[in-house]
PDB file of C-alpha atoms in Angstrom:
ATOM      1  CA  MET A   1    -140.351 -45.834-232.615  1.00 51.00           C
ATOM      2  CA  LYS A   2    -138.209 -48.276-234.541  1.00 56.00           C
ATOM      3  CA  ARG A   3    -139.068 -48.937-238.161  1.00 54.00           C
ATOM      4  CA  THR A   4    -138.310 -52.217-239.856  1.00 55.00           C
ATOM      5  CA  ASP A   5    -138.586 -53.107-243.516  1.00 57.00           C
ATOM      6  CA  LYS A   6    -139.625 -56.692-242.786  1.00 54.00           C
ATOM      7  CA  HIS A   7    -142.786 -57.932-244.383  1.00 55.00           C
ATOM      8  CA  PRO A   8    -145.364 -59.365-241.911  1.00 54.00           C
ATOM      9  CA  LYS A   9    -145.234 -62.703-243.764  1.00 57.00           C
ATOM     10  CA  ASP A  10    -141.470 -62.938-243.083  1.00 60.00           C
ATOM     11  CA  THR A  11    -142.156 -62.431-239.381  1.00 69.00           C
ATOM     12  CA  ASP A  12    -144.862 -65.139-239.447  1.00 70.00           C
ATOM     13  CA  GLN A  13    -142.489 -67.585-241.122  1.00 75.00           C
ATOM     14  CA  SER A  14    -139.774 -66.774-238.610  1.00 81.00           C
ATOM     15  CA  THR A  15    -142.214 -67.334-235.746  1.00 85.00           C
ATOM     16  CA  MET A  16    -143.270 -70.690-237.232  1.00 82.00           C
ATOM     17  CA  ALA A  17    -139.635 -71.728-237.677  1.00 82.00           C
ATOM     18  CA  ASP A  18    -138.926 -70.823-234.053  1.00 84.00           C
ATOM     19  CA  ALA A  19    -141.959 -72.835-232.911  1.00 80.00           C
ATOM     20  CA  MET A  20    -140.827 -75.872-234.926  1.00 72.00           C
ATOM     21  CA  SER A  21    -137.348 -75.645-233.405  1.00 75.00           C
ATOM     22  CA  GLN A  22    -138.847 -75.557-229.926  1.00 74.00           C
ATOM     23  CA  TRP A  23    -141.048 -78.585-230.693  1.00 68.00           C
ATOM     24  CA  GLN A  24    -138.038 -80.518-231.942  1.00 67.00           C
ATOM     25  CA  ALA A  25    -136.130 -79.636-228.784  1.00 67.00           C
ATOM     26  CA  ALA A  26    -139.119 -80.913-226.809  1.00 65.00           C
ATOM     27  CA  GLY A  27    -138.741 -84.355-228.386  1.00 62.00           C
ATOM     28  CA  LEU A  28    -140.831 -84.096-231.544  1.00 56.00           C
ATOM     29  CA  GLY A  29    -137.796 -84.201-233.828  1.00 57.00           C
ATOM     30  CA  ALA A  30    -138.539 -87.805-234.780  1.00 59.00           C
ATOM     31  CA  LEU A  31    -141.432 -86.534-236.924  1.00 58.00           C
ATOM     32  CA  ASN A  32    -138.806 -85.275-239.365  1.00 58.00           C
ATOM     33  CA  TRP A  33    -138.136 -88.901-240.281  1.00 62.00           C
ATOM     34  CA  PHE A  34    -141.519 -89.159-241.940  1.00 65.00           C
ATOM     35  CA  GLY A  35    -142.382 -87.661-245.291  1.00 69.00           C
ATOM     36  CA  ALA A  36    -145.271 -85.253-245.633  1.00 73.00           C
ATOM     37  CA  SER A  37    -147.546 -87.907-247.125  1.00 78.00           C
ATOM     38  CA  SER A  38    -147.005 -90.195-244.114  1.00 77.00           C
ATOM     39  CA  ILE A  39    -147.931 -87.411-241.720  1.00 79.00           C
ATOM     40  CA  GLU A  40    -151.024 -86.649-243.798  1.00 85.00           C
ATOM     41  CA  ARG A  41    -152.060 -90.302-243.790  1.00 86.00           C
ATOM     42  CA  MET A  42    -151.577 -90.489-240.005  1.00 86.00           C
ATOM     43  CA  SER A  43    -153.845 -87.478-239.733  1.00 88.00           C
ATOM     44  CA  ASP A  44    -156.418 -89.205-241.961  1.00 89.00           C
ATOM     45  CA  MET A  45    -156.308 -92.254-239.680  1.00 91.00           C
ATOM     46  CA  GLY A  46    -156.843 -90.083-236.619  1.00 92.00           C
ATOM     47  CA  ALA A  47    -159.781 -88.301-238.259  1.00 93.00           C
ATOM     48  CA  GLU A  48    -161.318 -91.619-239.289  1.00 94.00           C
ATOM     49  CA  TRP A  49    -160.997 -92.985-235.773  1.00 94.00           C
ATOM     50  CA  MET A  50    -162.505 -89.869-234.179  1.00 95.00           C
ATOM     51  CA  THR A  51    -165.442 -89.993-236.591  1.00 95.00           C
ATOM     52  CA  PHE A  52    -166.004 -93.637-235.684  1.00 95.00           C
ATOM     53  CA  VAL A  53    -165.839 -92.941-231.943  1.00 96.00           C
ATOM     54  CA  ALA A  54    -168.316 -90.065-232.292  1.00 96.00           C
ATOM     55  CA  GLU A  55    -170.732 -92.360-234.130  1.00 96.00           C
ATOM     56  CA  ARG A  56    -170.392 -95.038-231.443  1.00 96.00           C
ATOM     57  CA  VAL A  57    -171.152 -92.457-228.734  1.00 97.00           C
ATOM     58  CA  ARG A  58    -174.305 -91.487-230.644  1.00 97.00           C
ATOM     59  CA  GLU A  59    -175.246 -95.180-230.727  1.00 97.00           C
ATOM     60  CA  ASP A  60    -174.709 -95.451-226.964  1.00 96.00           C
ATOM     61  CA  VAL A  61    -176.981 -92.466-226.339  1.00 97.00           C
ATOM     62  CA  ALA A  62    -179.622 -93.917-228.663  1.00 97.00           C
ATOM     63  CA  LEU A  63    -179.403 -97.224-226.764  1.00 97.00           C
ATOM     64  CA  GLN A  64    -180.099 -95.505-223.455  1.00 97.00           C
ATOM     65  CA  HIS A  65    -183.037 -93.660-224.995  1.00 97.00           C
ATOM     66  CA  SER A  66    -184.479 -96.883-226.431  1.00 97.00           C
ATOM     67  CA  LEU A  67    -184.029 -98.760-223.144  1.00 96.00           C
ATOM     68  CA  LEU A  68    -185.820 -96.011-221.216  1.00 96.00           C
ATOM     69  CA  HIS A  69    -188.780 -96.269-223.584  1.00 96.00           C
ATOM     70  CA  ALA A  70    -188.967-100.081-223.677  1.00 96.00           C
ATOM     71  CA  LYS A  71    -192.208-101.387-222.208  1.00 96.00           C
ATOM     72  CA  THR A  72    -191.469-105.095-221.743  1.00 96.00           C
ATOM     73  CA  PRO A  73    -188.450-107.263-220.907  1.00 96.00           C
ATOM     74  CA  THR A  74    -188.699-108.749-224.400  1.00 97.00           C
ATOM     75  CA  GLU A  75    -188.453-105.277-225.926  1.00 97.00           C
ATOM     76  CA  VAL A  76    -185.398-104.526-223.750  1.00 97.00           C
ATOM     77  CA  GLN A  77    -183.754-107.729-224.974  1.00 97.00           C
ATOM     78  CA  GLU A  78    -184.535-106.876-228.614  1.00 97.00           C
ATOM     79  CA  VAL A  79    -183.061-103.385-228.198  1.00 97.00           C
ATOM     80  CA  GLN A  80    -179.918-104.794-226.591  1.00 97.00           C
ATOM     81  CA  MET A  81    -179.456-107.457-229.275  1.00 98.00           C
ATOM     82  CA  ALA A  82    -179.915-104.913-232.074  1.00 97.00           C
ATOM     83  CA  PHE A  83    -177.391-102.619-230.371  1.00 97.00           C
ATOM     84  CA  LEU A  84    -174.827-105.406-230.033  1.00 97.00           C
ATOM     85  CA  GLN A  85    -175.264-106.563-233.635  1.00 97.00           C
ATOM     86  CA  LYS A  86    -174.870-103.017-234.943  1.00 97.00           C
ATOM     87  CA  ALA A  87    -171.781-102.504-232.762  1.00 97.00           C
ATOM     88  CA  ILE A  88    -170.203-105.717-234.080  1.00 97.00           C
ATOM     89  CA  ASP A  89    -170.945-104.690-237.672  1.00 97.00           C
ATOM     90  CA  GLN A  90    -169.559-101.178-237.158  1.00 97.00           C
ATOM     91  CA  TYR A  91    -166.398-102.371-235.387  1.00 96.00           C
ATOM     92  CA  THR A  92    -165.802-104.939-238.124  1.00 97.00           C
ATOM     93  CA  ALA A  93    -166.188-102.318-240.857  1.00 96.00           C
ATOM     94  CA  GLU A  94    -163.981 -99.841-238.986  1.00 96.00           C
ATOM     95  CA  THR A  95    -161.269-102.446-238.510  1.00 95.00           C
ATOM     96  CA  GLY A  96    -161.225-102.977-242.273  1.00 94.00           C
ATOM     97  CA  LYS A  97    -160.975 -99.229-242.906  1.00 94.00           C
ATOM     98  CA  MET A  98    -158.136 -98.808-240.418  1.00 93.00           C
ATOM     99  CA  ILE A  99    -156.229-101.778-241.871  1.00 92.00           C
ATOM    100  CA  GLU A 100    -156.596-100.297-245.343  1.00 91.00           C
ATOM    101  CA  LEU A 101    -155.440 -96.855-244.187  1.00 89.00           C
ATOM    102  CA  SER A 102    -152.494 -98.276-242.242  1.00 88.00           C
ATOM    103  CA  SER A 103    -151.396-100.451-245.161  1.00 87.00           C
ATOM    104  CA  LYS A 104    -150.974 -97.273-247.237  1.00 83.00           C
ATOM    105  CA  LEU A 105    -149.243 -95.332-244.465  1.00 79.00           C
ATOM    106  CA  PHE A 106    -145.712 -95.545-245.856  1.00 73.00           C
ATOM    107  CA  GLU A 107    -146.448 -95.868-249.567  1.00 74.00           C
ATOM    108  CA  PRO A 108    -144.905 -93.060-251.607  1.00 70.00           C
ATOM    109  CA  SER A 109    -147.446 -90.540-252.843  1.00 66.00           C
ATOM    110  CA  GLU A 110    -148.099 -90.210-256.564  1.00 66.00           C
ATOM    111  CA  ASP A 111    -146.593 -86.708-256.656  1.00 59.00           C
ATOM    112  CA  ASP A 112    -143.578 -87.752-254.581  1.00 54.00           C
ATOM    113  CA  ASP A 113    -140.482 -88.488-256.640  1.00 52.00           C
ATOM    114  CA  THR A 114    -138.852 -90.519-253.853  1.00 50.00           C
ATOM    115  CA  LYS A 115    -139.443 -94.228-253.464  1.00 51.00           C
ATOM    116  CA  ASP A 116    -139.224 -94.223-249.695  1.00 49.00           C
ATOM    117  CA  ASN A 117    -141.574 -92.168-247.539  1.00 50.00           C
ATOM    118  CA  VAL A 118    -139.403 -92.429-244.451  1.00 50.00           C
ATOM    119  CA  ASN A 119    -136.529 -89.932-244.467  1.00 47.00           C
ATOM    120  CA  VAL A 120    -134.064 -91.928-242.388  1.00 43.00           C
TER     121      VAL A 120
END
């Protein structure tokens, strides 16, 4: 049995470095152009969008439930109109959120001493 004096954390860091090198070789090297705060903000945008999509799916399911329980054509029309109005309102609000998030995408972070968030 071979004994090494390496600390497990050193091995983990080496493994992570190897994985990053493989990702870069696979074409993900362009991510190095972005600063950490840009990557974090992109992640925030993705999380925001996924939250929005999940909420819209819940609304779609609720619509189907309401339509199945509607008793008259007038009630069906009211349910559909309420659904459409809520969808318009939610998409409008989400568009504003995404514009705000994207406008801050490349701003330097407060703890970043560089003026440019793109490392080109």
